[in-house]
Short mmCIF file of C-alpha atoms and ligand atoms in Angstrom, two decimals:
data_model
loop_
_atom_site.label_atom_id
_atom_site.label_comp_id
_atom_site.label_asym_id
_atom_site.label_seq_id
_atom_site.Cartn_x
_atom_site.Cartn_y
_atom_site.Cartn_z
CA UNK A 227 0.00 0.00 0.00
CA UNK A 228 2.52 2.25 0.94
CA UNK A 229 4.93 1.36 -2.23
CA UNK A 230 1.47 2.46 -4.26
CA UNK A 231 0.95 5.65 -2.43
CA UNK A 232 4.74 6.27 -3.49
CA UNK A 233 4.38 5.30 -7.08
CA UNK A 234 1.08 7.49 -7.34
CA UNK A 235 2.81 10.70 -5.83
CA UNK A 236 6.00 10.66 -8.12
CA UNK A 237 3.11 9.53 -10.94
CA UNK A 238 1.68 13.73 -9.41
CA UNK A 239 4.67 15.11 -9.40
CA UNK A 240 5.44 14.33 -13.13
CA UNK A 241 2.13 15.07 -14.53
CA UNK A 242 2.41 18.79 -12.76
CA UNK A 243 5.80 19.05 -14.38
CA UNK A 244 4.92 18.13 -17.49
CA UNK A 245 2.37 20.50 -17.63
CA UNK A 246 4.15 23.06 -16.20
CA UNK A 247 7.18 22.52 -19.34
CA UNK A 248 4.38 22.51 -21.48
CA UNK A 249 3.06 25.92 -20.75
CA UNK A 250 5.96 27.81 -19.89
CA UNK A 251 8.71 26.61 -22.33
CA UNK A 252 10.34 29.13 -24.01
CA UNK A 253 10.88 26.85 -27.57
CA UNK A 254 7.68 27.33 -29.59
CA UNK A 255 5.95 24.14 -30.81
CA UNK A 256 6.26 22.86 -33.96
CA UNK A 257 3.85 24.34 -36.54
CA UNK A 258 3.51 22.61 -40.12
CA UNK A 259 4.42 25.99 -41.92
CA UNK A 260 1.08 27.33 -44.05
CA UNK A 261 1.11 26.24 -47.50
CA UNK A 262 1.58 29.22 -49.82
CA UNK A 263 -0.91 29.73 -52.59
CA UNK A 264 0.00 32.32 -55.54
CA UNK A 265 -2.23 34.93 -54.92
CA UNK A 266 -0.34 35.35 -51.31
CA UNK A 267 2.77 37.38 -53.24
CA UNK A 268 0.02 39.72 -55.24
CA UNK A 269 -0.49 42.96 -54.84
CA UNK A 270 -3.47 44.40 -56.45
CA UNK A 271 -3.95 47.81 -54.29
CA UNK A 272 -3.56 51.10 -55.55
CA UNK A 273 -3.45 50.20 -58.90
CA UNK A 274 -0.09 51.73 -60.71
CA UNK A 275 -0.84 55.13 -62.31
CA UNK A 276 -1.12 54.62 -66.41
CA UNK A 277 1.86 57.32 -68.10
CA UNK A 278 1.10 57.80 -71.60
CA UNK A 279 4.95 56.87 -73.27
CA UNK A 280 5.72 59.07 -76.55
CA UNK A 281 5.41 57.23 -79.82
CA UNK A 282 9.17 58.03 -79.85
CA UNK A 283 11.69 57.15 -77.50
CA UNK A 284 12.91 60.73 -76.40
CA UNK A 285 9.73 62.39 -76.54
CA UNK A 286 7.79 63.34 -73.55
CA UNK A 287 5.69 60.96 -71.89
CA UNK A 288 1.92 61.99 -70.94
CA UNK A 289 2.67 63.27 -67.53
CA UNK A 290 6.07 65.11 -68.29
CA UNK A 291 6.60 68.79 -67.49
CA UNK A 292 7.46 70.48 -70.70
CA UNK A 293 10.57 72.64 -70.07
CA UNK A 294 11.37 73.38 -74.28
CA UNK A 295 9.76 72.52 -77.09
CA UNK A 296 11.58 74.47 -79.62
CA UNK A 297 8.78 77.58 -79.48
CA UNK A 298 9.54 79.65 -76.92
CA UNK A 299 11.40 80.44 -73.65
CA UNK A 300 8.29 80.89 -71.24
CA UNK A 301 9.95 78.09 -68.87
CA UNK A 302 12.63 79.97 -68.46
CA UNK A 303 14.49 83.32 -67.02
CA UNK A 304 17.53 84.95 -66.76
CA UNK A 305 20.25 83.39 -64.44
CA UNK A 306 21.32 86.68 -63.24
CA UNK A 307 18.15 88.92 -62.83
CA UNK A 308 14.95 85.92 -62.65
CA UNK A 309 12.57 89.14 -63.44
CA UNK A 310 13.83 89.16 -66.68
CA UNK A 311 13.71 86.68 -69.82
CA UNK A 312 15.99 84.17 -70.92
CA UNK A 313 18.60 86.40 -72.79
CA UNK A 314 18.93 83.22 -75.34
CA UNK A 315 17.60 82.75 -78.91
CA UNK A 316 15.28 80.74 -80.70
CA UNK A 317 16.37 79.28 -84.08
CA UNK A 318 13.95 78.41 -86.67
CA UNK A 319 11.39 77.67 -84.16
CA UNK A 320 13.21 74.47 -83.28
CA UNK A 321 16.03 74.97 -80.98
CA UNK A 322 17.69 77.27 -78.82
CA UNK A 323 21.36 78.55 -78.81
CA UNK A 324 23.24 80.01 -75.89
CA UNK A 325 24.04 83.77 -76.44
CA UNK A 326 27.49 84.07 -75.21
CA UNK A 327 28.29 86.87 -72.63
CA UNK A 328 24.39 87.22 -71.83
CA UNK A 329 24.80 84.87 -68.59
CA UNK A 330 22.88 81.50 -68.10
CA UNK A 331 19.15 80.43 -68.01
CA UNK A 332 17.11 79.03 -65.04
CA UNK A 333 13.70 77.24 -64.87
CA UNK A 334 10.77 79.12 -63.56
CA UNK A 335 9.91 76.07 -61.64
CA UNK A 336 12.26 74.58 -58.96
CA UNK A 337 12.49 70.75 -58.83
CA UNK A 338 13.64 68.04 -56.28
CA UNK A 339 14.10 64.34 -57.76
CA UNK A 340 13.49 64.11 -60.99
CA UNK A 341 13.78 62.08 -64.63
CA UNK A 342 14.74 65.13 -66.75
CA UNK A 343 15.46 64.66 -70.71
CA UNK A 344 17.58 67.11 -72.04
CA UNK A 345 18.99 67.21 -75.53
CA UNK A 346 22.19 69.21 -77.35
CA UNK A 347 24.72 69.83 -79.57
CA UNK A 348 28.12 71.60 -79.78
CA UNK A 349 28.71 74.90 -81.60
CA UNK A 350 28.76 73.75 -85.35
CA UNK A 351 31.89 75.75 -86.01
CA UNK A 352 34.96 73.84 -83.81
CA UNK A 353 36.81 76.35 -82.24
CA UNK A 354 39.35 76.42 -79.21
CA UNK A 355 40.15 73.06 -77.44
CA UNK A 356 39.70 71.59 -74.06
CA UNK A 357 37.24 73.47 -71.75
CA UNK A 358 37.37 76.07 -74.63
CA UNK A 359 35.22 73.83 -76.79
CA UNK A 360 31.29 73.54 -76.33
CA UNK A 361 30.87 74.12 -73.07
CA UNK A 362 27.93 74.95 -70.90
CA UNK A 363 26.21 72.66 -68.31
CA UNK A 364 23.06 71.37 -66.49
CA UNK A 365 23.36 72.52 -62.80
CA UNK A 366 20.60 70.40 -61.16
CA UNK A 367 18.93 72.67 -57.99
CA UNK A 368 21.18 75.57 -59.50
CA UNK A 369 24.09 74.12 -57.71
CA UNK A 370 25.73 70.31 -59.43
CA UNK A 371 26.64 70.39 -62.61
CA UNK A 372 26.14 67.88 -65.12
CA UNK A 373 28.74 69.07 -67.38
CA UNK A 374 27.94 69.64 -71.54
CA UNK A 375 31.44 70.17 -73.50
CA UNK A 376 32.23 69.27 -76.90
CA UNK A 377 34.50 65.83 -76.19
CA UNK A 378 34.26 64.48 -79.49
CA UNK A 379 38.18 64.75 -80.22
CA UNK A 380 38.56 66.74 -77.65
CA UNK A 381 40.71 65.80 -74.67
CA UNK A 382 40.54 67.67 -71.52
CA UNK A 383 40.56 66.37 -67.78
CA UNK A 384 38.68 63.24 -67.56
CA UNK A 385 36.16 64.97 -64.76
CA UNK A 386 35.46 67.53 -66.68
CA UNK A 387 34.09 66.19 -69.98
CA UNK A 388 30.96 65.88 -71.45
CA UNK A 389 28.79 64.14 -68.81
CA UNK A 390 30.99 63.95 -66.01
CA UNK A 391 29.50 65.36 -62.73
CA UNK A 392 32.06 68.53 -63.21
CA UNK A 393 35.41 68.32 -60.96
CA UNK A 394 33.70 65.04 -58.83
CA UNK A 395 32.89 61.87 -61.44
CA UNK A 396 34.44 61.34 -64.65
CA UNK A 397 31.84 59.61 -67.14
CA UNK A 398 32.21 55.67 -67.78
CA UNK A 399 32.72 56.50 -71.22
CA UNK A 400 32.58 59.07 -74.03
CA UNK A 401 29.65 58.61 -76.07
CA UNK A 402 30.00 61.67 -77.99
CA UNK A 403 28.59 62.70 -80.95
CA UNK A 404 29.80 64.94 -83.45
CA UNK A 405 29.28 68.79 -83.35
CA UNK A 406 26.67 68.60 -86.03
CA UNK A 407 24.33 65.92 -84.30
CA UNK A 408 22.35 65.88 -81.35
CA UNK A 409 23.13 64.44 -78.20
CA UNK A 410 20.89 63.65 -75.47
CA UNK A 411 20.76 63.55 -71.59
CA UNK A 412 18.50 61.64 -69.21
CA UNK A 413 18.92 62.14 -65.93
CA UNK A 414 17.52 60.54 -62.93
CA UNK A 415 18.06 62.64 -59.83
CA UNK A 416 17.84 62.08 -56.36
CA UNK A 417 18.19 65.28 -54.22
CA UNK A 418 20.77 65.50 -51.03
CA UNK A 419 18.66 65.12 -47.84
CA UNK A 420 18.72 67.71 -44.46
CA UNK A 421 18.34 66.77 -41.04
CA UNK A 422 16.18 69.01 -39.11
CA UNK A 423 19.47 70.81 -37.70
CA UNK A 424 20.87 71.49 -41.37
CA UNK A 425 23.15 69.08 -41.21
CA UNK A 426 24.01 66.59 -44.02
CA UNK A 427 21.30 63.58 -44.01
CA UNK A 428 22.54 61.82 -47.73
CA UNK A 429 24.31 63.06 -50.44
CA UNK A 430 22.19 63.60 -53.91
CA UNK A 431 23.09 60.66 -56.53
CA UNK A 432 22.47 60.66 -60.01
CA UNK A 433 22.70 58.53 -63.10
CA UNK A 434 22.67 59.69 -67.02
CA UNK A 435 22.67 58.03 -70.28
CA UNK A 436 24.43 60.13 -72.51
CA UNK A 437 22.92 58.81 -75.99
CA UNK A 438 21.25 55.91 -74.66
CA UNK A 439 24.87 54.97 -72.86
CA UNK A 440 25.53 54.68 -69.33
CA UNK A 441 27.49 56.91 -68.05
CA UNK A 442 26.58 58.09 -64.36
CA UNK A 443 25.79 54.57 -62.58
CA UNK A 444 24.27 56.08 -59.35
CA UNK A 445 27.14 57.84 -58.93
CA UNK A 446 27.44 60.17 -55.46
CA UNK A 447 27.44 64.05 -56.19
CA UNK A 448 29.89 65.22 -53.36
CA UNK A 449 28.77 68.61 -53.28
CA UNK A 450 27.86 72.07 -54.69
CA UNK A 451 30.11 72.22 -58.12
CA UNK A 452 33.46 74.48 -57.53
CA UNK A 453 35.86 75.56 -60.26
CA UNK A 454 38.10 75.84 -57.24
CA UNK A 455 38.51 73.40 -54.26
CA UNK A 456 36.48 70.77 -53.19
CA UNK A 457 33.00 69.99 -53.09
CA UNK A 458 30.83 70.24 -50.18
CA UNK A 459 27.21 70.52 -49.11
CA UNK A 460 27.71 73.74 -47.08
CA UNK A 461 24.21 74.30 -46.08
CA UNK A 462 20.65 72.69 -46.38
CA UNK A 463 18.32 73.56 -49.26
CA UNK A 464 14.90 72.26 -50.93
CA UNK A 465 13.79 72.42 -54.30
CA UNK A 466 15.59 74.91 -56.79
CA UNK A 467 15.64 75.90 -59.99
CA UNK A 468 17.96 74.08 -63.02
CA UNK A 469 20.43 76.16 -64.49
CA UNK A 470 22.22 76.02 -67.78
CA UNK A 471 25.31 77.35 -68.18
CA UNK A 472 26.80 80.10 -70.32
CA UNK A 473 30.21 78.94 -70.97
CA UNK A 474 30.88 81.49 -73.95
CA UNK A 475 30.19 78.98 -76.59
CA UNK A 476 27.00 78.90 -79.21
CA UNK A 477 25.68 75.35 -77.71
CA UNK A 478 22.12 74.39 -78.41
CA UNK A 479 19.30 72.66 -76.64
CA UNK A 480 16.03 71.08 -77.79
CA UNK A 481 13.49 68.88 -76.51
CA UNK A 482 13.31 69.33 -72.26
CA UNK A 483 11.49 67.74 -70.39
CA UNK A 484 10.86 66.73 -66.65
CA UNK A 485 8.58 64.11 -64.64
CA UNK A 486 8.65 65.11 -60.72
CA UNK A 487 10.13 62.01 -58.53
MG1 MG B 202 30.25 73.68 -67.97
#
């Protein structure tokens, strides 16, 4: 009887530890993971927004911002005095062409991240060398410059040729077209970030096709564009204007465009 009683109390004792590991163990039981059925990994909600594409590549799509179109200058004002108009000139209603000495052009509008499409082409006449030749730019928020230069034949510092981020990243290559053709730009631009205190939050980045090339592969912009010195990002700033440069060279533009990012 006694041997029973025994057996029956270490039978309790057991049971209530048993219990008690199954309740408070900290290992999870095993669960047969849930069988995954295809229309778990689809997302249906909001449906993507539809963007008219041009019927040629190049062209502005439906929901582009239409910086130039050949007409007119309305988009734009003088770099130096913004009350005034864009001291460049339209050529048979189909391009513009830098007046040298009159200063630079800025957008009306002022832009963050963007996809901007931008196309040129060098002075037809070749003159000088180096930076002499073709030059102008694309300074994105009026302050990194996406540089424009005649490089075809032209050798000059390998940061400071035609689609190099100027004095910071030299292009992958040199796809370069003649002084005669047109070359094209597209851009897609992601703005330097602020902290709250002004401080530095990210650098911008960008990458360009230069003619349908790769040239700018999410490359870093270090900084506000110098001539002289390095690059830095001295203070915080939002959306600005884009700015293209009067270098003292006859370069042309055509066909601008812009979606907002
Ligand atoms: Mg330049």
């Amino acid at each position: 009887m006694k041997s029973k009683f025994i057996v029956f109390c270490l039978a309790l004792v057991f049971s209530i530890a048993f219990v008690e590991a199954q309740t408070y163990s900290s290992i999870p039981p095993k669960e047969s993971p849930m069988p995954m059925k295809p229309e778990m990994t689809e997302i249906w909600e909001p449906e993507v927004e539809v963007v008219t594409p041009a019927k040629v590549l190049g062209d502005a799509p439906s929901d582009a911002i239409i910086l130039f179109d050949g007409k007119n200058l309305d988009q734009w004002v003088s770099q130096n005095d913004n009350s005034k108009a864009a001291p460049w000139k339209i050529v048979d209603n189909d391009h513009m062409e830098v007046v040298p000495g009159s200063g630079g052009i800025s957008t009306k509008m002022k832009f963050g991240d963007c996809q901007l499409h931008i196309e040129f082409s060098a002075p037809d006449i070749v003159e000088s060398e180096s930076q002499g030749r073709g030059n102008s730019g694309v300074f994105l928020q009026n302050r990194y410059e996406l540089q424009i230069l005649d490089s075809y034949n032209n050798r000059t510092y390998r940061n400071g040729q035609a689609a190099s981020i100027y004095k910071d990243h030299a292009p992958l290559v040199n796809a370069m077209r003649g002084p005669l053709e047109w070359n094209s730009y597209d851009v897609i631009y992601r703005a330097p970030r602020f902290k709250e205190d002004g401080t530095l939050d990210a650098k911008a980045t960008i990458t360009v096709l230069h003619n349908g090339v790769l040239v700018q592969n999410n490359s870093v912009i270090n900084g506000i564009t110098y001539y002289i010195g390095l690059h830095d990002y001295p203070e915080s700033h939002g959306d600005d204007v884009i700015t293209l440069q009067d270098h003292g060279n006859k370069t042309q533009f055509r066909n601008i465009w812009l979606r907002k990012l």
